[in-house]
């Protein structure tokens, strides 16, 4: 299982939250060193001088390929590891290098 930081369509009120069915929610968190940008109508994390609040979910490894497909990894997003302000390690989806 991996801890996943979500901030857009995967959030509990988002259009793609159904992809997290069967996951367990953890306490929300803040990731520093990122800003939210708009990319074709969707929020996207990009490295920068800011911080973003998101929901945290424990995601079973077999769910990751479907999430990667939804996020169009590696063309649009990439899955990266990060450390939250409170010290928890998470995976998150950020802008792929070609988008930056």
mmCIF file of C-alpha atoms in Angstrom:
data_model
loop_
_atom_site.group_PDB
_atom_site.id
_atom_site.type_symbol
_atom_site.label_atom_id
_atom_site.label_comp_id
_atom_site.label_asym_id
_atom_site.label_seq_id
_atom_site.Cartn_x
_atom_site.Cartn_y
_atom_site.Cartn_z
ATOM 1 C CA UNK A 1 0.000 0.000 0.000
ATOM 2 C CA UNK A 2 1.109 3.501 -0.801
ATOM 3 C CA UNK A 3 0.043 6.789 0.730
ATOM 4 C CA UNK A 4 -1.271 9.064 -2.060
ATOM 5 C CA UNK A 5 -1.736 12.850 -1.881
ATOM 6 C CA UNK A 6 -4.685 14.037 -4.000
ATOM 7 C CA UNK A 7 -5.677 17.623 -4.720
ATOM 8 C CA UNK A 8 -8.058 17.700 -7.705
ATOM 9 C CA UNK A 9 -10.445 15.340 -9.456
ATOM 10 C CA UNK A 10 -9.439 12.432 -7.174
ATOM 11 C CA UNK A 11 -10.574 14.286 -4.012
ATOM 12 C CA UNK A 12 -13.700 13.131 -2.188
ATOM 13 C CA UNK A 13 -15.873 15.599 -4.119
ATOM 14 C CA UNK A 14 -14.059 15.142 -7.437
ATOM 15 C CA UNK A 15 -15.188 13.594 -10.681
ATOM 16 C CA UNK A 16 -12.609 10.762 -10.500
ATOM 17 C CA UNK A 17 -12.938 9.906 -6.816
ATOM 18 C CA UNK A 18 -14.524 6.583 -7.803
ATOM 19 C CA UNK A 19 -11.004 5.433 -8.787
ATOM 20 C CA UNK A 20 -10.150 5.459 -5.066
ATOM 21 C CA UNK A 21 -12.937 3.027 -4.176
ATOM 22 C CA UNK A 22 -11.659 0.555 -1.603
ATOM 23 C CA UNK A 23 -8.938 2.860 -0.322
ATOM 24 C CA UNK A 24 -8.674 4.174 3.228
ATOM 25 C CA UNK A 25 -8.508 7.902 3.892
ATOM 26 C CA UNK A 26 -5.776 9.210 6.162
ATOM 27 C CA UNK A 27 -5.645 12.693 7.699
ATOM 28 C CA UNK A 28 -5.237 15.547 5.216
ATOM 29 C CA UNK A 29 -1.820 17.087 4.682
ATOM 30 C CA UNK A 30 0.183 19.929 3.191
ATOM 31 C CA UNK A 31 3.007 19.563 0.693
ATOM 32 C CA UNK A 32 5.524 22.382 0.409
ATOM 33 C CA UNK A 33 7.528 23.228 -2.705
ATOM 34 C CA UNK A 34 4.576 23.015 -5.092
ATOM 35 C CA UNK A 35 1.991 25.350 -6.593
ATOM 36 C CA UNK A 36 -1.312 24.538 -8.278
ATOM 37 C CA UNK A 37 -1.669 25.534 -11.902
ATOM 38 C CA UNK A 38 -4.523 25.053 -14.351
ATOM 39 C CA UNK A 39 -3.793 22.649 -17.193
ATOM 40 C CA UNK A 40 -6.567 22.301 -19.765
ATOM 41 C CA UNK A 41 -9.218 22.834 -17.091
ATOM 42 C CA UNK A 42 -7.658 20.509 -14.501
ATOM 43 C CA UNK A 43 -5.560 21.363 -11.461
ATOM 44 C CA UNK A 44 -1.937 20.297 -11.716
ATOM 45 C CA UNK A 45 0.891 20.393 -9.207
ATOM 46 C CA UNK A 46 4.043 22.050 -10.406
ATOM 47 C CA UNK A 47 7.216 22.534 -8.414
ATOM 48 C CA UNK A 48 7.457 26.070 -7.112
ATOM 49 C CA UNK A 49 7.554 28.336 -4.094
ATOM 50 C CA UNK A 50 4.266 27.461 -2.434
ATOM 51 C CA UNK A 51 2.293 24.862 -0.563
ATOM 52 C CA UNK A 52 -0.808 22.848 -1.395
ATOM 53 C CA UNK A 53 -3.302 21.138 0.902
ATOM 54 C CA UNK A 54 -4.708 17.775 -0.124
ATOM 55 C CA UNK A 55 -6.437 14.600 0.952
ATOM 56 C CA UNK A 56 -4.358 11.519 1.755
ATOM 57 C CA UNK A 57 -5.401 7.946 0.908
ATOM 58 C CA UNK A 58 -3.848 4.548 1.484
ATOM 59 C CA UNK A 59 -3.930 2.998 -1.993
ATOM 60 C CA UNK A 60 -3.301 -0.702 -2.699
ATOM 61 C CA UNK A 61 -0.533 -1.240 -5.259
ATOM 62 C CA UNK A 62 -2.913 -2.916 -7.782
ATOM 63 C CA UNK A 63 -4.869 0.383 -8.032
ATOM 64 C CA UNK A 64 -1.849 2.406 -9.175
ATOM 65 C CA UNK A 65 -1.921 1.403 -12.878
ATOM 66 C CA UNK A 66 -5.533 2.640 -13.192
ATOM 67 C CA UNK A 67 -4.647 5.886 -11.432
ATOM 68 C CA UNK A 68 -1.571 6.322 -13.638
ATOM 69 C CA UNK A 69 -3.766 5.797 -16.716
ATOM 70 C CA UNK A 70 -6.306 8.378 -15.477
ATOM 71 C CA UNK A 71 -3.504 10.882 -14.879
ATOM 72 C CA UNK A 72 -1.972 10.117 -18.299
ATOM 73 C CA UNK A 73 1.416 9.136 -16.882
ATOM 74 C CA UNK A 74 4.046 9.796 -18.252
ATOM 75 C CA UNK A 75 2.801 12.186 -20.973
ATOM 76 C CA UNK A 76 0.894 14.704 -18.823
ATOM 77 C CA UNK A 77 1.601 13.836 -15.173
ATOM 78 C CA UNK A 78 4.285 11.864 -13.387
ATOM 79 C CA UNK A 79 3.931 10.063 -10.083
ATOM 80 C CA UNK A 80 6.576 11.329 -7.672
ATOM 81 C CA UNK A 81 7.423 10.876 -4.017
ATOM 82 C CA UNK A 82 7.283 13.813 -1.627
ATOM 83 C CA UNK A 83 7.347 14.530 2.088
ATOM 84 C CA UNK A 84 4.445 16.340 3.696
ATOM 85 C CA UNK A 85 4.973 19.187 6.111
ATOM 86 C CA UNK A 86 4.182 16.778 8.988
ATOM 87 C CA UNK A 87 6.886 14.325 7.842
ATOM 88 C CA UNK A 88 4.700 11.665 6.182
ATOM 89 C CA UNK A 89 5.960 10.275 2.884
ATOM 90 C CA UNK A 90 3.463 10.286 0.016
ATOM 91 C CA UNK A 91 3.155 9.744 -3.682
ATOM 92 C CA UNK A 92 1.575 12.516 -5.734
ATOM 93 C CA UNK A 93 0.881 13.384 -9.337
ATOM 94 C CA UNK A 94 2.756 16.415 -10.643
ATOM 95 C CA UNK A 95 3.341 17.986 -14.050
ATOM 96 C CA UNK A 96 5.397 15.810 -16.364
ATOM 97 C CA UNK A 97 8.741 17.367 -17.372
ATOM 98 C CA UNK A 98 7.479 18.298 -20.851
ATOM 99 C CA UNK A 99 4.644 20.379 -19.281
ATOM 100 C CA UNK A 100 6.984 22.454 -17.075
#
